[in-house]
mmCIF file of C-alpha atoms and ligand atoms in Angstrom:
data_model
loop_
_atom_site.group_PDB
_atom_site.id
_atom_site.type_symbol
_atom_site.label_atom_id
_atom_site.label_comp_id
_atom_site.label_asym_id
_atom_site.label_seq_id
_atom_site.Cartn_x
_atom_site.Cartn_y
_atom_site.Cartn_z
ATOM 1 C CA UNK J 1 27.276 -34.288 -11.771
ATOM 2 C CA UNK J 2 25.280 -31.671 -12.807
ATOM 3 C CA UNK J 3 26.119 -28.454 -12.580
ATOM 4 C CA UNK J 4 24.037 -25.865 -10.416
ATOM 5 C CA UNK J 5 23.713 -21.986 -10.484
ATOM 6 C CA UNK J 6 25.194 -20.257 -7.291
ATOM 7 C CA UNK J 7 23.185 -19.213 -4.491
ATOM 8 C CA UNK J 8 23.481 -14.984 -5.173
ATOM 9 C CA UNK J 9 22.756 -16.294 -9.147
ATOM 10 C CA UNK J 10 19.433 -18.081 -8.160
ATOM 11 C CA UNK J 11 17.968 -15.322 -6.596
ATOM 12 C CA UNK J 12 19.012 -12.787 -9.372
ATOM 13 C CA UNK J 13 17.013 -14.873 -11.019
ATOM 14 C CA UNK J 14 14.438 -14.962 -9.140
ATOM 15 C CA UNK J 15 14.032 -10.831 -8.274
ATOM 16 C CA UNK J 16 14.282 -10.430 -12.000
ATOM 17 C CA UNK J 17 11.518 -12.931 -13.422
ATOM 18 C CA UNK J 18 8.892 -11.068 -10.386
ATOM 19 C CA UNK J 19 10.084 -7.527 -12.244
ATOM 20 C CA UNK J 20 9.476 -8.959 -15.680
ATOM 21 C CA UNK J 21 6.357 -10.583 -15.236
ATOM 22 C CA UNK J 22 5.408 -7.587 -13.024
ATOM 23 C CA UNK J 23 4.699 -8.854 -9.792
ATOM 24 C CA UNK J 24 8.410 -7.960 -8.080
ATOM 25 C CA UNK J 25 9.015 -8.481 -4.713
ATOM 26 C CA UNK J 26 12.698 -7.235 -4.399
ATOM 27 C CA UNK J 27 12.242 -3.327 -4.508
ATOM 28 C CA UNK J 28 12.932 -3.063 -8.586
ATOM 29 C CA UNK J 29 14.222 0.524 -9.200
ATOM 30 C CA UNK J 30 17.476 -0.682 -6.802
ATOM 31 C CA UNK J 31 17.459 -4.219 -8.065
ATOM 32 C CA UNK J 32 17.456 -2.746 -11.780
ATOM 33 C CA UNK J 33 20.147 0.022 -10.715
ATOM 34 C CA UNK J 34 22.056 -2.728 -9.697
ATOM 35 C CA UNK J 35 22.123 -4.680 -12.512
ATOM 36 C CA UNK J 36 22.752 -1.911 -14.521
ATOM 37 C CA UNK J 37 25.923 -0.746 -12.530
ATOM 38 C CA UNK J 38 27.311 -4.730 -12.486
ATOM 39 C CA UNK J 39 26.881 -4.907 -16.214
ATOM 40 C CA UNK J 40 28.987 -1.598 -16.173
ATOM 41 C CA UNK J 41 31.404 -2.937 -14.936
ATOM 42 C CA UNK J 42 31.405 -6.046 -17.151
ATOM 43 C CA UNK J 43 31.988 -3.487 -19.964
ATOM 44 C CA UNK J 44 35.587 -3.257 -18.678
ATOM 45 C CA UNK J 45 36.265 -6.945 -19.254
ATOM 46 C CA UNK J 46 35.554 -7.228 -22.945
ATOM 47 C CA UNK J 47 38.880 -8.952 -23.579
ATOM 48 C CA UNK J 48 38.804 -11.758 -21.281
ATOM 49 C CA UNK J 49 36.548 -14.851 -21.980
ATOM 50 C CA UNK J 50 35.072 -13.629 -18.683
ATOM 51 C CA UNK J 51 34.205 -10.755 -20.308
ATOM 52 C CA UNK J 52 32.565 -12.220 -23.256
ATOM 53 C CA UNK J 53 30.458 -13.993 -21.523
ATOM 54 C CA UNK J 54 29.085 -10.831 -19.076
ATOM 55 C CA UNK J 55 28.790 -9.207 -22.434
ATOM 56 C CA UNK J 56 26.216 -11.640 -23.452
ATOM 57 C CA UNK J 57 24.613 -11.976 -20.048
ATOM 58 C CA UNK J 58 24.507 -8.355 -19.478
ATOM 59 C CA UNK J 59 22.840 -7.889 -22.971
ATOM 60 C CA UNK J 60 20.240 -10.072 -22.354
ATOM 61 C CA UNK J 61 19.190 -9.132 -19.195
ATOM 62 C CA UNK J 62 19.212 -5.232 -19.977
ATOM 63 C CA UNK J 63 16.795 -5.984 -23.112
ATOM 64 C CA UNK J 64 14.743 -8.170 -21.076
ATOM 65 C CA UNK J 65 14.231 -5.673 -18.287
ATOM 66 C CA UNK J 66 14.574 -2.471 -20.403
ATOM 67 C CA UNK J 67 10.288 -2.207 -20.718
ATOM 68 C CA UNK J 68 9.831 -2.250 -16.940
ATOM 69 C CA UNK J 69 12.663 0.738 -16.892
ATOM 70 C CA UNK J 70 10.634 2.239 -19.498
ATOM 71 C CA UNK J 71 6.439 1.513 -18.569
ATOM 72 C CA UNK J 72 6.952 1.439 -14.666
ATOM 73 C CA UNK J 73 10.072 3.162 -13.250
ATOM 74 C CA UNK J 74 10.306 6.987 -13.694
ATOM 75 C CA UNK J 75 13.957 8.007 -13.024
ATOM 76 C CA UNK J 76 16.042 9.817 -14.867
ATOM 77 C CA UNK J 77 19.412 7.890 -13.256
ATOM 78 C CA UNK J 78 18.133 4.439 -14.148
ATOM 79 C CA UNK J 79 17.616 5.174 -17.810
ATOM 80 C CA UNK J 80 20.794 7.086 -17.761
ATOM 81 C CA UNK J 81 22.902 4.280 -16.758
ATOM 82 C CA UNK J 82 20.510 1.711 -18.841
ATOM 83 C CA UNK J 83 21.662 3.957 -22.325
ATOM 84 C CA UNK J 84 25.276 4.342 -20.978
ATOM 85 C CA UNK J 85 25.700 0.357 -20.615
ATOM 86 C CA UNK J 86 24.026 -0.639 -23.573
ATOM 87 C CA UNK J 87 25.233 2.517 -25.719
ATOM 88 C CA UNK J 88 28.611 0.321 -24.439
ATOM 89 C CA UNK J 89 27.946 -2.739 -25.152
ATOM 90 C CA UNK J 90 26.967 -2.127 -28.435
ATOM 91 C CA UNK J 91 30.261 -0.174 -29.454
ATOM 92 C CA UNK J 92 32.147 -3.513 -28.519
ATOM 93 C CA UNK J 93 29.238 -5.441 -31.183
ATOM 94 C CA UNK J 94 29.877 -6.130 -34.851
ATOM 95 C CA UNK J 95 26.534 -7.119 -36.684
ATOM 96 C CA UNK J 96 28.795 -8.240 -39.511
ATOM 97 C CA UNK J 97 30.618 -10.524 -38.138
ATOM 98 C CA UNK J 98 27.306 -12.712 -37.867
ATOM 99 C CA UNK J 99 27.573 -15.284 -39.378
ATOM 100 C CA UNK J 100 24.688 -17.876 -38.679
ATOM 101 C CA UNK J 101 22.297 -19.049 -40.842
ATOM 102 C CA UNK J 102 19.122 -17.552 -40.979
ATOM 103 C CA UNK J 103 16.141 -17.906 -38.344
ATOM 104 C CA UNK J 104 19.224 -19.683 -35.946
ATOM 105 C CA UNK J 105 18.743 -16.005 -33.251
ATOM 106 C CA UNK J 106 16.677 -16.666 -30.759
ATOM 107 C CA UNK J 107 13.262 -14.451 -31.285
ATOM 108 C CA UNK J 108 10.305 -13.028 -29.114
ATOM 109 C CA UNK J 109 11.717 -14.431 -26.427
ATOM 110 C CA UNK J 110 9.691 -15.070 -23.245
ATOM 111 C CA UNK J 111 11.311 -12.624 -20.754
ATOM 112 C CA UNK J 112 11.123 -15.197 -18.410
ATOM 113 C CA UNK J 113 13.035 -17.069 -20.419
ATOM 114 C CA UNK J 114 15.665 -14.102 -21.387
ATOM 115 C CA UNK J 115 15.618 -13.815 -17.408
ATOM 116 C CA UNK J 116 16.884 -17.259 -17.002
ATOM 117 C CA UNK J 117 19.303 -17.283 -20.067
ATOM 118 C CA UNK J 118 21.077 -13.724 -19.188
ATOM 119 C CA UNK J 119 22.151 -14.623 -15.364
ATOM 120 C CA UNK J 120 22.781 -18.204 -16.802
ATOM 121 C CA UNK J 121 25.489 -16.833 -19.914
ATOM 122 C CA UNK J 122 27.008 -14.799 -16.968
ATOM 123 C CA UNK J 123 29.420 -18.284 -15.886
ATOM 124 C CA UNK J 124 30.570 -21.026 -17.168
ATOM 125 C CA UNK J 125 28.574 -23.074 -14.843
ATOM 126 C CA UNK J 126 25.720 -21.631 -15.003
ATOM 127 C CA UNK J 127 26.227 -22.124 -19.063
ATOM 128 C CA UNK J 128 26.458 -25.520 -18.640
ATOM 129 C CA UNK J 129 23.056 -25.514 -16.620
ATOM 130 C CA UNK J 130 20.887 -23.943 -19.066
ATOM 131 C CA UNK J 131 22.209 -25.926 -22.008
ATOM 132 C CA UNK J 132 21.820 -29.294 -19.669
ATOM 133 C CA UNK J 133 18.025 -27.823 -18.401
ATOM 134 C CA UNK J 134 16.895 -26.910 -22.238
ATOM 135 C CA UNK J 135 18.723 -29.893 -24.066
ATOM 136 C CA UNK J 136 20.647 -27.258 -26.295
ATOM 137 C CA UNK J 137 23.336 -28.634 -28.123
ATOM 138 C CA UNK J 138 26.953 -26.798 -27.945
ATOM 139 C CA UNK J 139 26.042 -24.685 -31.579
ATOM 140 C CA UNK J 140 22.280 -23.894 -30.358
ATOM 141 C CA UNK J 141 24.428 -22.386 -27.226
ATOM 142 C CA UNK J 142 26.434 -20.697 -29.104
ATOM 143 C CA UNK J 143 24.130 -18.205 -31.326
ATOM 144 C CA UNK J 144 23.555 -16.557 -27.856
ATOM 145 C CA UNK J 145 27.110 -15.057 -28.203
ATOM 146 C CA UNK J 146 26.569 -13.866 -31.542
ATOM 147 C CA UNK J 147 27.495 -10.340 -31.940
ATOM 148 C CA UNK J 148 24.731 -10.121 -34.530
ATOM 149 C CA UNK J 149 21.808 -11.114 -32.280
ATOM 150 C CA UNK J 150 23.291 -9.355 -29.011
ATOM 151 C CA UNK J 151 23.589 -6.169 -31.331
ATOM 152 C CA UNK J 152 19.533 -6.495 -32.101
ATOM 153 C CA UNK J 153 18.616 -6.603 -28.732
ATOM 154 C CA UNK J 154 21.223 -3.849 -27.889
ATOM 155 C CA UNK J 155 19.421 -1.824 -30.359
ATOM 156 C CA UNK J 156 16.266 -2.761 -29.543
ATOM 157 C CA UNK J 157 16.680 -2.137 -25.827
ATOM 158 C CA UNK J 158 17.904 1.351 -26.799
ATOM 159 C CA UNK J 159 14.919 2.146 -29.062
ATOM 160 C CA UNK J 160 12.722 1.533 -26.500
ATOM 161 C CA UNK J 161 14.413 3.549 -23.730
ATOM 162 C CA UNK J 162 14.683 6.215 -25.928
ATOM 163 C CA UNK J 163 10.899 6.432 -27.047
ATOM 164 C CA UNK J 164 9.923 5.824 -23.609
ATOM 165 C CA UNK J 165 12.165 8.886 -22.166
ATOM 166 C CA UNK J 166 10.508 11.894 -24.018
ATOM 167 C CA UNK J 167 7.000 10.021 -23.015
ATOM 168 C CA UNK J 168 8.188 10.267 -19.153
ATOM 169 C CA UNK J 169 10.213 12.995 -18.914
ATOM 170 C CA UNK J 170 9.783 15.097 -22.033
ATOM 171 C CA UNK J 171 6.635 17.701 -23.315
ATOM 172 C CA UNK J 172 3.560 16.050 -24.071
ATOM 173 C CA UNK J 173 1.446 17.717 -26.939
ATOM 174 C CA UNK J 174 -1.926 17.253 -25.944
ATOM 175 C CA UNK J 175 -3.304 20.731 -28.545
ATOM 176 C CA UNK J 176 -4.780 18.174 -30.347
ATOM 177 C CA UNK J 177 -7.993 17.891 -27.605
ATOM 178 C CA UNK J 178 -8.517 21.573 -28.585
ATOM 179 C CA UNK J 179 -10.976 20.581 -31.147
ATOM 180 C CA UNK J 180 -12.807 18.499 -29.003
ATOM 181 C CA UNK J 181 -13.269 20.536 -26.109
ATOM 182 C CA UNK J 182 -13.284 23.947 -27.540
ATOM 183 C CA UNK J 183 -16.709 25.222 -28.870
ATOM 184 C CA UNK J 184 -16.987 27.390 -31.876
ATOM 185 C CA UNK J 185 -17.780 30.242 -29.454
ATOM 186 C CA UNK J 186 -14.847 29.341 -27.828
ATOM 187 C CA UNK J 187 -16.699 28.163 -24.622
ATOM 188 C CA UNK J 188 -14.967 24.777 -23.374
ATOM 189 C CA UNK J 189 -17.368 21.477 -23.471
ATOM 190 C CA UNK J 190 -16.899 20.063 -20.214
ATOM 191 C CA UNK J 191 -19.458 17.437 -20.928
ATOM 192 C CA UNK J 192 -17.576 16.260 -23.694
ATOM 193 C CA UNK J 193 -13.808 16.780 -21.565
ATOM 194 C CA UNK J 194 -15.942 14.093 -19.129
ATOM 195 C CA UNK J 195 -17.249 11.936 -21.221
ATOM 196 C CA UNK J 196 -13.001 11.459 -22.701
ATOM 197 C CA UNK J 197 -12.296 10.556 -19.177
ATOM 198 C CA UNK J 198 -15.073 7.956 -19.373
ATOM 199 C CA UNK J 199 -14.003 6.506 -22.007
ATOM 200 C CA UNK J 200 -11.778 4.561 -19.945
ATOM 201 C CA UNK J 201 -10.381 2.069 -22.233
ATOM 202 C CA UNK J 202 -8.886 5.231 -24.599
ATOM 203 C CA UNK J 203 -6.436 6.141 -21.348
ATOM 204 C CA UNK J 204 -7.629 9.766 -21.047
ATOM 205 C CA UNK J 205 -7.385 10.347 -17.684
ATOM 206 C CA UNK J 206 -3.715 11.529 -18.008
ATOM 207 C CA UNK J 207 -4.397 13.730 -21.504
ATOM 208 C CA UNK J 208 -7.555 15.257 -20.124
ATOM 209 C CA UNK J 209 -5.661 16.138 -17.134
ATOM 210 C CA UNK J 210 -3.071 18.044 -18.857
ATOM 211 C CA UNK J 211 -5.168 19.667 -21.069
ATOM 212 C CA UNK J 212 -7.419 21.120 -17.965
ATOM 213 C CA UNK J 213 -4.067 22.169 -16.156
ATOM 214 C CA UNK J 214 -2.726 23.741 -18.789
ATOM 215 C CA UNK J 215 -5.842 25.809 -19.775
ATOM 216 C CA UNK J 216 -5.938 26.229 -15.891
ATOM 217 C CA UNK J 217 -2.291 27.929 -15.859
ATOM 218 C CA UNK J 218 -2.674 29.763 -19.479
ATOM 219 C CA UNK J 219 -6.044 31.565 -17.748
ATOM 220 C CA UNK J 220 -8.261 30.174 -20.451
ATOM 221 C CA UNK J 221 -10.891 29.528 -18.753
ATOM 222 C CA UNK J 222 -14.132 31.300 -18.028
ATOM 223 C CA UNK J 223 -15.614 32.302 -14.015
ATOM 224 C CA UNK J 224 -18.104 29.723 -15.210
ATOM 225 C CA UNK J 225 -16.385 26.773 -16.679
ATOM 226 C CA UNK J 226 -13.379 27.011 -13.707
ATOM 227 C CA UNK J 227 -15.322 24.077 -11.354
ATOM 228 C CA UNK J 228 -15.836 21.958 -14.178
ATOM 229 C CA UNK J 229 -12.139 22.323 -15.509
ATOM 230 C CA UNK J 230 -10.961 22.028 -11.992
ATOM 231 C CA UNK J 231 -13.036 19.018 -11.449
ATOM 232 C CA UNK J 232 -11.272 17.044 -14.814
ATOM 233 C CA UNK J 233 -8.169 18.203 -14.125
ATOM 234 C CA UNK J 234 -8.985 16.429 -10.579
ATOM 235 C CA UNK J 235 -10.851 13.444 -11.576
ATOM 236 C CA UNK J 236 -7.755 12.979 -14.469
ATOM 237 C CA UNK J 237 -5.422 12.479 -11.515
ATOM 238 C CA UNK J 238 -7.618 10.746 -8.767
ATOM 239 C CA UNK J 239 -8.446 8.308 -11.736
ATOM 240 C CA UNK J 240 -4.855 7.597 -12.559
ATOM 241 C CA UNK J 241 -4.273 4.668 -10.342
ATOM 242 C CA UNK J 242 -0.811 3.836 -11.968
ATOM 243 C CA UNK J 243 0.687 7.262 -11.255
ATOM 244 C CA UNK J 244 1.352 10.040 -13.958
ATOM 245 C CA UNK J 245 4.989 10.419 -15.215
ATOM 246 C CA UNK J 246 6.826 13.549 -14.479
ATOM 247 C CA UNK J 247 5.727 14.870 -18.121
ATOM 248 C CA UNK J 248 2.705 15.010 -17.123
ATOM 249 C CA UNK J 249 2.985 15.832 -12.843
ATOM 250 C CA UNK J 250 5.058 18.539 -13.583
ATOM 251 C CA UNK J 251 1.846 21.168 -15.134
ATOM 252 C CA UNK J 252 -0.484 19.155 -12.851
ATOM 253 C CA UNK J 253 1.498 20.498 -9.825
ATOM 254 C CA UNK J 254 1.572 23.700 -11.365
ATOM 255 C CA UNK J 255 -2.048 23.922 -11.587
ATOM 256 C CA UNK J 256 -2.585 22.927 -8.290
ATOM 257 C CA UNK J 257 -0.363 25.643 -6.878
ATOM 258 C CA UNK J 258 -2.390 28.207 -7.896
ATOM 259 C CA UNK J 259 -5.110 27.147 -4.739
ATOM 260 C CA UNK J 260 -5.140 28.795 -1.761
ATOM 261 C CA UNK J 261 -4.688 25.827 0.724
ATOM 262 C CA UNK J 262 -4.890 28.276 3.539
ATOM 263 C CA UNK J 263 -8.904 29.492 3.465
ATOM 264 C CA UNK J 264 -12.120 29.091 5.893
ATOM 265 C CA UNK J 265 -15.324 29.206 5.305
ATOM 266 C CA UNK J 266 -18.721 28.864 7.012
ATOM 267 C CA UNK J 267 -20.238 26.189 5.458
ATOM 268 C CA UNK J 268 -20.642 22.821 6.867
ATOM 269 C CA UNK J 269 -20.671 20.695 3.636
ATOM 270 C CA UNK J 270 -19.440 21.094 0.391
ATOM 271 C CA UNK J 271 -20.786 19.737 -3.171
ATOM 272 C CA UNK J 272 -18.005 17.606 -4.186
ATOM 273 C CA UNK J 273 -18.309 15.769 -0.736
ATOM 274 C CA UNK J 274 -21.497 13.465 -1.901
ATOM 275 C CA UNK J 275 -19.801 13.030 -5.142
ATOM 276 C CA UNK J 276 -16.694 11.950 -5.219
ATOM 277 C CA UNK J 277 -17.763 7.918 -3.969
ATOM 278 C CA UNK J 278 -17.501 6.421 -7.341
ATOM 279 C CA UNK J 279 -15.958 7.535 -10.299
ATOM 280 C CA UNK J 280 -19.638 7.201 -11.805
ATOM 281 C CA UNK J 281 -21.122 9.516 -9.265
ATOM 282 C CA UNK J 282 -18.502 12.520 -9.905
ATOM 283 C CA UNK J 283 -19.112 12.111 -14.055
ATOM 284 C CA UNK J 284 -22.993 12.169 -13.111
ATOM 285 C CA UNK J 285 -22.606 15.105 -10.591
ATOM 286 C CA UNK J 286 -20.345 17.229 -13.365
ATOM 287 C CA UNK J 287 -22.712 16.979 -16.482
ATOM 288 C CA UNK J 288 -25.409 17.293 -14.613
ATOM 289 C CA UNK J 289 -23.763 20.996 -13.631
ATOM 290 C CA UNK J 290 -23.165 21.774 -16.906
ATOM 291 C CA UNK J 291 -25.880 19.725 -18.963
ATOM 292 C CA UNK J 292 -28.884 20.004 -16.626
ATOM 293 C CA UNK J 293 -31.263 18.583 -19.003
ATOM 294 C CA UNK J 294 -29.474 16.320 -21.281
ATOM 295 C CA UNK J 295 -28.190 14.802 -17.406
ATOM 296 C CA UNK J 296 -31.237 15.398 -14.898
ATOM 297 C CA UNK J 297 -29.668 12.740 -12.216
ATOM 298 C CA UNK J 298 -27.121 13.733 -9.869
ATOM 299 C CA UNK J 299 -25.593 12.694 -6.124
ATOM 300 C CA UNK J 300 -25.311 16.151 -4.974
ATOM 301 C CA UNK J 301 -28.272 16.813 -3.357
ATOM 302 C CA UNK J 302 -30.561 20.206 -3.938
ATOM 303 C CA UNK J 303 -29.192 21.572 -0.658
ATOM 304 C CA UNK J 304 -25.860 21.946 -1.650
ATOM 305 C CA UNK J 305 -26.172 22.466 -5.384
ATOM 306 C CA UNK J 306 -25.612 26.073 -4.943
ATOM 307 C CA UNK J 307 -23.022 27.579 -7.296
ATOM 308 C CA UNK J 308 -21.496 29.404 -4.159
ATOM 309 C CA UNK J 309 -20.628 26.390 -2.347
ATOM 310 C CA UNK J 310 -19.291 24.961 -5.504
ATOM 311 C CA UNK J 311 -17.028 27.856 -5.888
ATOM 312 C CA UNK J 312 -15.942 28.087 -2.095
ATOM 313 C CA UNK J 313 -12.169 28.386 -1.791
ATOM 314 C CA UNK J 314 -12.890 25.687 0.696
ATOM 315 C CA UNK J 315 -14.363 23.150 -1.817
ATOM 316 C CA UNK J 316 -11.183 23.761 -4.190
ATOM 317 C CA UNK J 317 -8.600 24.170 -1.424
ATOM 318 C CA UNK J 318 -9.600 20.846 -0.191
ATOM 319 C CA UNK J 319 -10.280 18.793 -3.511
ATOM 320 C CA UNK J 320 -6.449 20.615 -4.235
ATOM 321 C CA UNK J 321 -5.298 18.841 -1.321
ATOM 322 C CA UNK J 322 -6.530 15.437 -2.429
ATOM 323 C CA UNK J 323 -5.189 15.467 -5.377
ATOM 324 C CA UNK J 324 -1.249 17.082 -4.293
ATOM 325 C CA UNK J 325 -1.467 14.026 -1.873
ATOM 326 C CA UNK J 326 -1.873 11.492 -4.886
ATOM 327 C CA UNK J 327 0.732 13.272 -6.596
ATOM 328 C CA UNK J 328 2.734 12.787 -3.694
ATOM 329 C CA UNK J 329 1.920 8.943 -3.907
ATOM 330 C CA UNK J 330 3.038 8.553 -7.581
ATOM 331 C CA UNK J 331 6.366 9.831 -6.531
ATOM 332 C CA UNK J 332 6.728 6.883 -4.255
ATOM 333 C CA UNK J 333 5.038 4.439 -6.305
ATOM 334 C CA UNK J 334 7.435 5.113 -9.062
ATOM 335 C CA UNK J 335 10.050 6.129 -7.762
ATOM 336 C CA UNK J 336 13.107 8.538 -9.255
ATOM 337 C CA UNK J 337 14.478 11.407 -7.772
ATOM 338 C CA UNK J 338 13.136 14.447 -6.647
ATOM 339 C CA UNK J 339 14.326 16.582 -9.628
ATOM 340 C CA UNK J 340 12.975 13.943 -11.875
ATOM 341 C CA UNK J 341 9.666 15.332 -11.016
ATOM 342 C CA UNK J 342 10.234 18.653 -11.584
ATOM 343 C CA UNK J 343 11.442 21.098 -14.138
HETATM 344 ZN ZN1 ZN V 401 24.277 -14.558 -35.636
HETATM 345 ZN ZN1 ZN V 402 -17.195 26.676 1.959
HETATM 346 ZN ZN1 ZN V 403 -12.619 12.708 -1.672
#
């Protein structure tokens, strides 16, 4: 007869191949947290054969889900008990004791694959499956338990989180875009802080951002050049579809705090309002502020070019707005707690 996964095994299976290749449909920050906290408890059992063979399932599984942890999940718990389980794991792993020839570890594994071969090592049935469903013979099953190969992905799991937790959580030096948008005369280049953003294939939204917010808090920035930094440090997060990490939220909030949401005005229209359509119409409508000739087109009409309604409290309070609310909205794409996302 041949042997079948159980039910609660299938769908593990399942859930995690849709968070590995991306397109999850069980909620993945609990479905990861949950897998990390049963593979805790495996860590108790290294001396029964029951043990050994969570060890190896555990392993596998944490490696193969350990980039979506790192690229698409920003909380602080989940990496915590991610590093605490495989930190664990590992202390129980001798690389030594390897002993197989070489090229017999599996390598660049599809994680689809690792998927299917972690919640498979986690029984004896479901060991049987797997060998049975990929024709491996009983020594081509075995290298899976190798302490030398569960001890690379161990470490290579923990690599990762680690890199991958100063990028989320930690400071991000972004001084280096100080020679690019700083003049000699010290004047910032707004043209050339929008034309970064446009280049969107470099990923500048999120550095651009920064930079404006921070030059926004530190007071750097001259009565003239404020709507133009405002407006980067805006279009950096409205731009950011996949959510900023908490390294970077954190001085974007900041920077936003500093806006009076609570102001009136008398106008009926403000600048920003025939701009912000497309993301080509608010880089056309910005260098066109600052570079009038070099950029004659723009979508804001003559009507409300003036730099008064530009500067309106009431044009900042409500492009402020906008942008807390997409803050907001990274917090729930991405989960984490709320402390995660602050200092
Ligand atoms: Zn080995
Ligand atoms: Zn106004
Ligand atoms: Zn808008």
């Amino acid at each position: 007869m041949t042997p079948t996964l159980p039910a609660d095994h299938r769908e593990l299976i399942s859930d995690l191949s849709g968070i590995v290749s991306d397109y999850p449909y069980a909620d993945p920050e609990s479905t990861l947290a949950v897998l990390a906290g049963d593979a805790a408890e495996a860590l108790g059992r290294e001396a029964t054969p029951q043990g050994g063979r969570e060890r190896t399932g555990y392993t596998i599984l944490l490696h193969a889900t350990c980039w979506y942890v790192s690229a698409r999940i920003f909380s602080k718990s989940l990496f915590a008990s991610y590093t605490r389980v495989l930190e664990g794991f590992r202390a129980q792993l001798d690389r030594a004791s390897c002993t197989c020839p070489a090229g017999a570890h599996p390598a660049e594994l599809d994680s689809e694959y690792e998927v299917e071969a972690g919640v498979s090592m986690l029984t004896e049935t479901g060991r049987a499956a797997f060998a049975e469903d990929y024709g491996l013979d009983p020594e081509e099953s075995a290298v899976f338990d190798c302490e030398g190969f569960l001890a690379g992905l161990a470490d290579e799991a923990l690599d990762r989180l680690h890199e991958a937790h100063q990028e989320l959580f930690g400071g991000i030096d972004v001084s280096h875009l100080d020679a690019q948008f700083v003049r000699d005369d010290g004047r910032i280049d707004v043209v050339a802080m929008q034309e970064a953003i446009s280049r969107s294939w470099e990923d500048n939204t999120g550095p651009v951002a920064l930079w404006s917010a921070r030059r926004w808090l530190t007071g750097q920035v001259r009565d003239e050049e404020r709507i133009g930094v405002f407006l980067c440090l805006w279009m950096g997060i409205a731009q950011s579809y996949g959510g900023l990490p908490p390294s970077y939220a954190r001085d974007l909030a900041a920077a936003l705090a500093t806006i009076d949401l609570d102001v009136t005005c008398e106008h009926r229209q403000h600048p920003w309002s025939t701009a912000d359509s497309t993301v080509q119409s608010r880089y056309r409508a910005v260098v066109h502020l600052y570079a009038p000739d070099d950029h004659p087109e723009t979508p804001v009409p003559a009507e409300l070019s003036a730099r008064e309604l530009w500067e309106c409290p009431v044009h900042y309070a409500r492009l402020a707005q906008e942008a807390l609310k997409d803050l907001q909205g990274w917090r729930t794409m991405r989960g984490g707690d709320d402390e995660d996302w602050e200092d």
